[in-house]
Amino acid sequence: MHFHKEHIVRKTYRSVTLAAATAALLITGPAAHAALTTYTSQSAYLAAVGDTGVDTYDDLDIEAYATPFHREAGDYTYVATTGPTSTNAYGASDNDIDWYLSTAQREDTLTFSSFGTPIAGAGGFFFGGDIAGFTVDAPYIIVAATDSTGATLTYTVEHPTPTSFLGFVSDGVIVSLSVTSGGQDGLDGGGIYGTVNDLHLSVAAPVPEPATYGMLALGLGVMGVMARRRRNG
């Protein structure tokens, strides 16, 4: 009987130790290399980041805004720039209530950078607009994010609408986000302009306290012991 109890204690110790080692891997594993991940769901993006600020652009009007254009998304500051043809951005809207930010030239890129706070996530609603500032069907929109390691991830959204959300999350720091309207060849009129609404800037998701991992390890160990007892009972 003494041997049986000692055997259970040893098995319990091994279970807790293994669970603790697993928790330690969860803490240290992802830090080795920075990586960018895309999200096409706003809710999934928000679940992957921490505190988020949103620039709605509802303070704009249909007029030119010289860039660099200093803006705020909640508590986070940033700078919008356009180019290479024009250094102006434009306010745009379908109803004079919900406003967007657009380029002044159809082939220009709208870039967001110079973030006042290190951010791990950036995104928004990306789509096409016309020369009058109204939304139009764009063949595709190209959105790209670059992080502090120099890695760039480019994502193409085909036939985007004002509800087409795209977000990027890095386990490092995002240094820029840009949007360009593609598929301009053969288009009549003024072409299609890259447009953004509700720019999201986010810090990294909170890291669980070490005590949380300790409780997780202990809980996994206890569950392992209970499972073994059921099998042996």
Short mmCIF file of N, CA and C in Angstrom, two decimals, residues 5-138:
data_model
loop_
_atom_site.label_atom_id
_atom_site.label_comp_id
_atom_site.label_asym_id
_atom_site.label_seq_id
_atom_site.Cartn_x
_atom_site.Cartn_y
_atom_site.Cartn_z
N LYS A 5 0.87 4.48 -2.81
CA LYS A 5 0.71 5.91 -2.55
C LYS A 5 1.91 6.68 -3.09
N GLU A 6 3.11 6.12 -2.88
CA GLU A 6 4.31 6.80 -3.37
C GLU A 6 4.29 6.89 -4.89
N HIS A 7 3.78 5.85 -5.54
CA HIS A 7 3.70 5.83 -6.99
C HIS A 7 2.76 6.93 -7.49
N ILE A 8 1.64 7.11 -6.78
CA ILE A 8 0.68 8.15 -7.16
C ILE A 8 1.30 9.53 -6.98
N VAL A 9 2.04 9.73 -5.87
CA VAL A 9 2.68 11.01 -5.62
C VAL A 9 3.67 11.33 -6.71
N ARG A 10 4.47 10.33 -7.11
CA ARG A 10 5.45 10.57 -8.16
C ARG A 10 4.77 10.91 -9.49
N LYS A 11 3.70 10.21 -9.80
CA LYS A 11 2.98 10.48 -11.04
C LYS A 11 2.37 11.88 -10.99
N THR A 12 1.87 12.28 -9.80
CA THR A 12 1.29 13.61 -9.67
C THR A 12 2.36 14.67 -9.89
N TYR A 13 3.55 14.45 -9.31
CA TYR A 13 4.65 15.40 -9.47
C TYR A 13 5.04 15.55 -10.92
N ARG A 14 5.09 14.42 -11.65
CA ARG A 14 5.46 14.47 -13.06
C ARG A 14 4.41 15.23 -13.85
N SER A 15 3.12 15.04 -13.50
CA SER A 15 2.04 15.72 -14.23
C SER A 15 2.12 17.22 -14.05
N VAL A 16 2.35 17.66 -12.79
CA VAL A 16 2.43 19.08 -12.53
C VAL A 16 3.66 19.68 -13.19
N THR A 17 4.79 18.95 -13.15
CA THR A 17 6.02 19.44 -13.77
C THR A 17 5.85 19.58 -15.27
N LEU A 18 5.20 18.60 -15.92
CA LEU A 18 4.97 18.67 -17.35
C LEU A 18 4.07 19.84 -17.69
N ALA A 19 3.02 20.06 -16.90
CA ALA A 19 2.12 21.18 -17.16
C ALA A 19 2.84 22.51 -17.00
N ALA A 20 3.72 22.59 -15.99
CA ALA A 20 4.48 23.82 -15.78
C ALA A 20 5.42 24.08 -16.94
N ALA A 21 6.05 23.03 -17.45
CA ALA A 21 6.94 23.19 -18.59
C ALA A 21 6.17 23.65 -19.82
N THR A 22 4.96 23.11 -20.00
CA THR A 22 4.12 23.53 -21.13
C THR A 22 3.77 25.00 -21.02
N ALA A 23 3.42 25.45 -19.81
CA ALA A 23 3.10 26.85 -19.60
C ALA A 23 4.31 27.73 -19.89
N ALA A 24 5.52 27.27 -19.50
CA ALA A 24 6.72 28.05 -19.76
C ALA A 24 6.97 28.20 -21.25
N LEU A 25 6.68 27.17 -22.03
CA LEU A 25 6.83 27.26 -23.47
C LEU A 25 5.86 28.27 -24.05
N LEU A 26 4.65 28.33 -23.48
CA LEU A 26 3.68 29.31 -23.95
C LEU A 26 4.17 30.73 -23.71
N ILE A 27 4.94 30.92 -22.63
CA ILE A 27 5.44 32.24 -22.31
C ILE A 27 6.58 32.63 -23.25
N THR A 28 7.52 31.71 -23.48
CA THR A 28 8.76 32.06 -24.17
C THR A 28 8.73 31.79 -25.66
N GLY A 29 7.88 30.88 -26.13
CA GLY A 29 7.92 30.46 -27.52
C GLY A 29 7.72 31.54 -28.56
N PRO A 30 6.63 32.33 -28.53
CA PRO A 30 6.34 33.28 -29.60
C PRO A 30 7.32 34.44 -29.71
N ALA A 31 8.16 34.67 -28.70
CA ALA A 31 9.02 35.85 -28.70
C ALA A 31 10.22 35.72 -29.63
N ALA A 32 10.45 34.55 -30.20
CA ALA A 32 11.66 34.32 -30.98
C ALA A 32 11.67 35.12 -32.28
N HIS A 33 10.56 35.17 -32.98
CA HIS A 33 10.51 35.85 -34.27
C HIS A 33 9.24 36.68 -34.37
N ALA A 34 9.37 37.89 -34.88
CA ALA A 34 8.19 38.73 -35.10
C ALA A 34 7.43 38.22 -36.32
N ALA A 35 6.11 38.35 -36.28
CA ALA A 35 5.28 37.88 -37.39
C ALA A 35 4.06 38.77 -37.51
N LEU A 36 3.57 38.93 -38.75
CA LEU A 36 2.36 39.70 -39.03
C LEU A 36 1.24 38.75 -39.40
N THR A 37 0.05 39.02 -38.87
CA THR A 37 -1.13 38.20 -39.15
C THR A 37 -2.24 39.12 -39.63
N THR A 38 -3.01 38.69 -40.63
CA THR A 38 -4.12 39.48 -41.13
C THR A 38 -5.44 38.96 -40.59
N TYR A 39 -6.38 39.89 -40.41
CA TYR A 39 -7.73 39.56 -39.95
C TYR A 39 -8.73 40.27 -40.86
N THR A 40 -9.68 39.53 -41.40
CA THR A 40 -10.74 40.12 -42.21
C THR A 40 -12.03 40.29 -41.41
N SER A 41 -11.99 39.93 -40.15
CA SER A 41 -13.12 40.11 -39.24
C SER A 41 -12.74 41.13 -38.18
N GLN A 42 -13.55 42.16 -38.03
CA GLN A 42 -13.27 43.18 -37.03
C GLN A 42 -13.29 42.58 -35.63
N SER A 43 -14.24 41.72 -35.34
CA SER A 43 -14.34 41.13 -34.00
C SER A 43 -13.12 40.24 -33.70
N ALA A 44 -12.66 39.49 -34.69
CA ALA A 44 -11.48 38.64 -34.48
C ALA A 44 -10.24 39.50 -34.25
N TYR A 45 -10.13 40.59 -35.01
CA TYR A 45 -9.00 41.51 -34.82
C TYR A 45 -9.01 42.07 -33.40
N LEU A 46 -10.15 42.57 -32.95
CA LEU A 46 -10.24 43.19 -31.63
C LEU A 46 -9.95 42.18 -30.52
N ALA A 47 -10.27 40.90 -30.77
CA ALA A 47 -9.99 39.87 -29.78
C ALA A 47 -8.50 39.56 -29.68
N ALA A 48 -7.74 39.91 -30.73
CA ALA A 48 -6.32 39.58 -30.78
C ALA A 48 -5.42 40.70 -30.27
N VAL A 49 -6.00 41.86 -29.97
CA VAL A 49 -5.19 43.02 -29.56
C VAL A 49 -5.66 43.53 -28.20
N GLY A 50 -4.94 44.53 -27.70
CA GLY A 50 -5.33 45.18 -26.45
C GLY A 50 -6.16 46.42 -26.72
N ASP A 51 -5.91 47.46 -25.94
CA ASP A 51 -6.68 48.70 -26.06
C ASP A 51 -6.59 49.25 -27.49
N THR A 52 -7.73 49.69 -28.03
CA THR A 52 -7.81 50.15 -29.42
C THR A 52 -8.41 51.54 -29.50
N GLY A 53 -7.79 52.40 -30.30
CA GLY A 53 -8.35 53.71 -30.60
C GLY A 53 -8.80 53.75 -32.05
N VAL A 54 -9.87 54.49 -32.33
CA VAL A 54 -10.44 54.54 -33.68
C VAL A 54 -10.57 56.00 -34.12
N ASP A 55 -10.05 56.28 -35.32
CA ASP A 55 -10.25 57.59 -35.94
C ASP A 55 -11.40 57.46 -36.94
N THR A 56 -12.52 58.09 -36.65
CA THR A 56 -13.72 57.97 -37.49
C THR A 56 -13.70 58.91 -38.69
N TYR A 57 -12.87 59.95 -38.65
CA TYR A 57 -12.79 60.97 -39.70
C TYR A 57 -14.06 61.80 -39.83
N ASP A 58 -14.93 61.72 -38.86
CA ASP A 58 -16.20 62.45 -38.96
C ASP A 58 -16.05 63.95 -38.74
N ASP A 59 -14.83 64.41 -38.45
CA ASP A 59 -14.59 65.85 -38.34
C ASP A 59 -14.16 66.46 -39.67
N LEU A 60 -14.07 65.64 -40.74
CA LEU A 60 -13.60 66.13 -42.03
C LEU A 60 -14.72 66.76 -42.85
N ASP A 61 -14.34 67.35 -43.98
CA ASP A 61 -15.27 67.90 -44.95
C ASP A 61 -14.71 67.59 -46.33
N ILE A 62 -15.48 67.88 -47.38
CA ILE A 62 -14.98 67.64 -48.74
C ILE A 62 -14.04 68.78 -49.10
N GLU A 63 -12.80 68.62 -48.71
CA GLU A 63 -11.77 69.59 -49.00
C GLU A 63 -10.41 68.91 -48.90
N ALA A 64 -9.38 69.61 -49.37
CA ALA A 64 -8.03 69.06 -49.33
C ALA A 64 -7.41 69.27 -47.96
N TYR A 65 -6.64 68.27 -47.52
CA TYR A 65 -5.89 68.34 -46.28
C TYR A 65 -4.44 68.04 -46.59
N ALA A 66 -3.59 69.05 -46.40
CA ALA A 66 -2.18 68.88 -46.73
C ALA A 66 -1.54 67.85 -45.80
N THR A 67 -0.75 66.98 -46.38
CA THR A 67 -0.02 66.01 -45.58
C THR A 67 1.46 66.39 -45.56
N PRO A 68 2.16 66.04 -44.47
CA PRO A 68 1.76 65.17 -43.37
C PRO A 68 0.57 65.73 -42.57
N PHE A 69 -0.40 64.86 -42.33
CA PHE A 69 -1.66 65.20 -41.68
C PHE A 69 -1.66 64.53 -40.31
N HIS A 70 -1.52 65.32 -39.25
CA HIS A 70 -1.43 64.76 -37.90
C HIS A 70 -2.83 64.47 -37.37
N ARG A 71 -3.02 63.23 -36.92
CA ARG A 71 -4.35 62.78 -36.50
C ARG A 71 -4.25 62.01 -35.19
N GLU A 72 -5.42 61.74 -34.62
CA GLU A 72 -5.52 60.93 -33.40
C GLU A 72 -6.57 59.85 -33.59
N ALA A 73 -6.24 58.66 -33.10
CA ALA A 73 -7.20 57.56 -33.03
C ALA A 73 -7.36 57.21 -31.56
N GLY A 74 -8.35 57.78 -30.92
CA GLY A 74 -8.46 57.62 -29.47
C GLY A 74 -7.26 58.25 -28.79
N ASP A 75 -6.53 57.45 -28.01
CA ASP A 75 -5.36 57.93 -27.28
C ASP A 75 -4.08 57.87 -28.11
N TYR A 76 -4.18 57.40 -29.35
CA TYR A 76 -2.97 57.16 -30.15
C TYR A 76 -2.86 58.16 -31.29
N THR A 77 -1.69 58.79 -31.39
CA THR A 77 -1.45 59.75 -32.46
C THR A 77 -0.75 59.07 -33.63
N TYR A 78 -0.93 59.65 -34.81
CA TYR A 78 -0.27 59.13 -36.00
C TYR A 78 -0.22 60.22 -37.05
N VAL A 79 0.46 59.94 -38.15
CA VAL A 79 0.56 60.89 -39.25
C VAL A 79 0.13 60.19 -40.54
N ALA A 80 -0.75 60.85 -41.31
CA ALA A 80 -1.17 60.35 -42.62
C ALA A 80 -0.41 61.12 -43.69
N THR A 81 0.10 60.40 -44.69
CA THR A 81 0.78 61.05 -45.83
C THR A 81 0.26 60.42 -47.12
N THR A 82 0.37 61.17 -48.21
CA THR A 82 -0.03 60.67 -49.52
C THR A 82 1.08 60.93 -50.53
N GLY A 83 1.06 60.17 -51.60
CA GLY A 83 2.06 60.36 -52.66
C GLY A 83 2.07 59.14 -53.57
N PRO A 84 2.85 59.17 -54.63
CA PRO A 84 3.91 60.14 -54.89
C PRO A 84 3.47 61.37 -55.68
N THR A 85 2.25 61.36 -56.25
CA THR A 85 1.85 62.46 -57.14
C THR A 85 1.41 63.69 -56.38
N SER A 86 0.55 63.52 -55.41
CA SER A 86 0.01 64.64 -54.65
C SER A 86 0.27 64.44 -53.16
N THR A 87 0.53 65.52 -52.45
CA THR A 87 0.71 65.46 -51.00
C THR A 87 -0.57 65.83 -50.26
N ASN A 88 -1.69 65.88 -50.97
CA ASN A 88 -2.97 66.19 -50.34
C ASN A 88 -3.79 64.93 -50.11
N ALA A 89 -4.51 64.91 -49.00
CA ALA A 89 -5.56 63.92 -48.77
C ALA A 89 -6.89 64.65 -48.87
N TYR A 90 -7.98 63.91 -49.01
CA TYR A 90 -9.30 64.54 -49.15
C TYR A 90 -10.31 63.88 -48.21
N GLY A 91 -11.21 64.70 -47.69
CA GLY A 91 -12.35 64.17 -46.99
C GLY A 91 -13.37 63.68 -48.01
N ALA A 92 -14.07 62.61 -47.68
CA ALA A 92 -15.06 62.03 -48.61
C ALA A 92 -16.23 61.49 -47.80
N SER A 93 -17.39 61.41 -48.45
CA SER A 93 -18.58 60.91 -47.76
C SER A 93 -19.68 60.60 -48.77
N ASP A 94 -20.53 59.64 -48.41
CA ASP A 94 -21.71 59.35 -49.23
C ASP A 94 -22.92 60.14 -48.77
N ASN A 95 -22.90 60.58 -47.49
CA ASN A 95 -24.11 61.18 -46.94
C ASN A 95 -23.86 62.43 -46.08
N ASP A 96 -22.63 62.93 -46.06
CA ASP A 96 -22.25 64.08 -45.24
C ASP A 96 -22.43 63.83 -43.75
N ILE A 97 -22.51 62.56 -43.36
CA ILE A 97 -22.62 62.20 -41.94
C ILE A 97 -21.44 61.32 -41.54
N ASP A 98 -21.26 60.24 -42.29
CA ASP A 98 -20.14 59.33 -42.05
C ASP A 98 -19.03 59.70 -43.03
N TRP A 99 -17.89 60.17 -42.49
CA TRP A 99 -16.82 60.69 -43.35
C TRP A 99 -15.65 59.73 -43.44
N TYR A 100 -14.92 59.81 -44.56
CA TYR A 100 -13.77 58.96 -44.83
C TYR A 100 -12.57 59.83 -45.18
N LEU A 101 -11.40 59.18 -45.28
CA LEU A 101 -10.20 59.85 -45.75
C LEU A 101 -9.75 59.17 -47.04
N SER A 102 -9.45 59.98 -48.06
CA SER A 102 -9.13 59.47 -49.38
C SER A 102 -7.90 60.16 -49.94
N THR A 103 -7.32 59.58 -50.98
CA THR A 103 -6.22 60.22 -51.69
C THR A 103 -6.77 61.30 -52.62
N ALA A 104 -5.88 62.19 -53.09
CA ALA A 104 -6.27 63.24 -54.03
C ALA A 104 -6.00 62.82 -55.48
N GLN A 105 -5.19 61.79 -55.66
CA GLN A 105 -4.89 61.25 -56.98
C GLN A 105 -5.15 59.75 -56.98
N ARG A 106 -5.72 59.23 -58.04
CA ARG A 106 -6.21 57.86 -58.04
C ARG A 106 -5.11 56.81 -57.88
N GLU A 107 -3.88 57.12 -58.31
CA GLU A 107 -2.81 56.13 -58.20
C GLU A 107 -1.92 56.37 -56.98
N ASP A 108 -2.27 57.33 -56.14
CA ASP A 108 -1.46 57.61 -54.96
C ASP A 108 -1.73 56.59 -53.85
N THR A 109 -0.78 56.53 -52.93
CA THR A 109 -0.88 55.67 -51.76
C THR A 109 -1.11 56.54 -50.53
N LEU A 110 -2.02 56.09 -49.68
CA LEU A 110 -2.30 56.74 -48.41
C LEU A 110 -1.60 55.92 -47.32
N THR A 111 -0.68 56.54 -46.60
CA THR A 111 0.15 55.82 -45.63
C THR A 111 -0.04 56.40 -44.23
N PHE A 112 -0.11 55.50 -43.25
CA PHE A 112 -0.23 55.88 -41.84
C PHE A 112 1.03 55.41 -41.12
N SER A 113 1.69 56.34 -40.42
CA SER A 113 2.94 56.00 -39.75
C SER A 113 3.20 57.00 -38.63
N SER A 114 4.46 57.02 -38.13
CA SER A 114 4.85 57.93 -37.04
C SER A 114 3.90 57.82 -35.86
N PHE A 115 3.63 56.59 -35.46
CA PHE A 115 2.71 56.35 -34.35
C PHE A 115 3.34 56.84 -33.05
N GLY A 116 2.58 57.61 -32.28
CA GLY A 116 3.10 58.17 -31.05
C GLY A 116 3.31 57.14 -29.96
N THR A 117 2.61 56.01 -30.06
CA THR A 117 2.73 54.90 -29.11
C THR A 117 3.07 53.65 -29.90
N PRO A 118 3.98 52.81 -29.42
CA PRO A 118 4.25 51.56 -30.13
C PRO A 118 2.96 50.73 -30.24
N ILE A 119 2.57 50.41 -31.45
CA ILE A 119 1.33 49.66 -31.65
C ILE A 119 1.63 48.28 -32.22
N ALA A 120 0.78 47.34 -31.86
CA ALA A 120 0.91 45.97 -32.36
C ALA A 120 -0.16 45.64 -33.39
N GLY A 121 -1.18 46.48 -33.51
CA GLY A 121 -2.26 46.23 -34.45
C GLY A 121 -2.70 47.49 -35.17
N ALA A 122 -3.06 47.34 -36.44
CA ALA A 122 -3.58 48.47 -37.23
C ALA A 122 -4.53 47.91 -38.27
N GLY A 123 -5.62 48.63 -38.50
CA GLY A 123 -6.59 48.15 -39.48
C GLY A 123 -7.66 49.19 -39.72
N GLY A 124 -8.69 48.79 -40.42
CA GLY A 124 -9.79 49.70 -40.72
C GLY A 124 -10.64 49.16 -41.83
N PHE A 125 -11.50 50.02 -42.37
CA PHE A 125 -12.37 49.67 -43.50
C PHE A 125 -11.78 50.34 -44.74
N PHE A 126 -11.38 49.53 -45.70
CA PHE A 126 -10.69 50.01 -46.89
C PHE A 126 -11.52 49.73 -48.13
N PHE A 127 -11.67 50.77 -48.99
CA PHE A 127 -12.53 50.61 -50.16
C PHE A 127 -12.16 51.68 -51.18
N GLY A 128 -12.95 51.81 -52.24
CA GLY A 128 -12.66 52.78 -53.29
C GLY A 128 -13.63 53.93 -53.30
N GLY A 129 -13.14 55.10 -53.73
CA GLY A 129 -13.98 56.27 -53.88
C GLY A 129 -13.77 56.91 -55.24
N ASP A 130 -14.71 57.76 -55.65
CA ASP A 130 -14.55 58.44 -56.94
C ASP A 130 -14.08 59.87 -56.73
N ILE A 131 -13.96 60.63 -57.83
CA ILE A 131 -13.41 61.97 -57.76
C ILE A 131 -14.30 62.92 -56.96
N ALA A 132 -15.58 62.59 -56.82
CA ALA A 132 -16.51 63.43 -56.06
C ALA A 132 -16.57 63.03 -54.58
N GLY A 133 -15.86 61.96 -54.22
CA GLY A 133 -15.85 61.53 -52.82
C GLY A 133 -16.85 60.46 -52.47
N PHE A 134 -17.61 59.95 -53.45
CA PHE A 134 -18.57 58.88 -53.19
C PHE A 134 -17.90 57.52 -53.34
N THR A 135 -18.37 56.53 -52.59
CA THR A 135 -17.82 55.18 -52.70
C THR A 135 -18.24 54.55 -54.02
N VAL A 136 -17.33 53.78 -54.61
CA VAL A 136 -17.58 53.08 -55.86
C VAL A 136 -16.99 51.69 -55.77
N ASP A 137 -17.39 50.84 -56.71
CA ASP A 137 -16.85 49.48 -56.76
C ASP A 137 -15.43 49.53 -57.30
N ALA A 138 -14.46 49.18 -56.48
CA ALA A 138 -13.07 49.12 -56.90
C ALA A 138 -12.73 47.68 -57.29
#
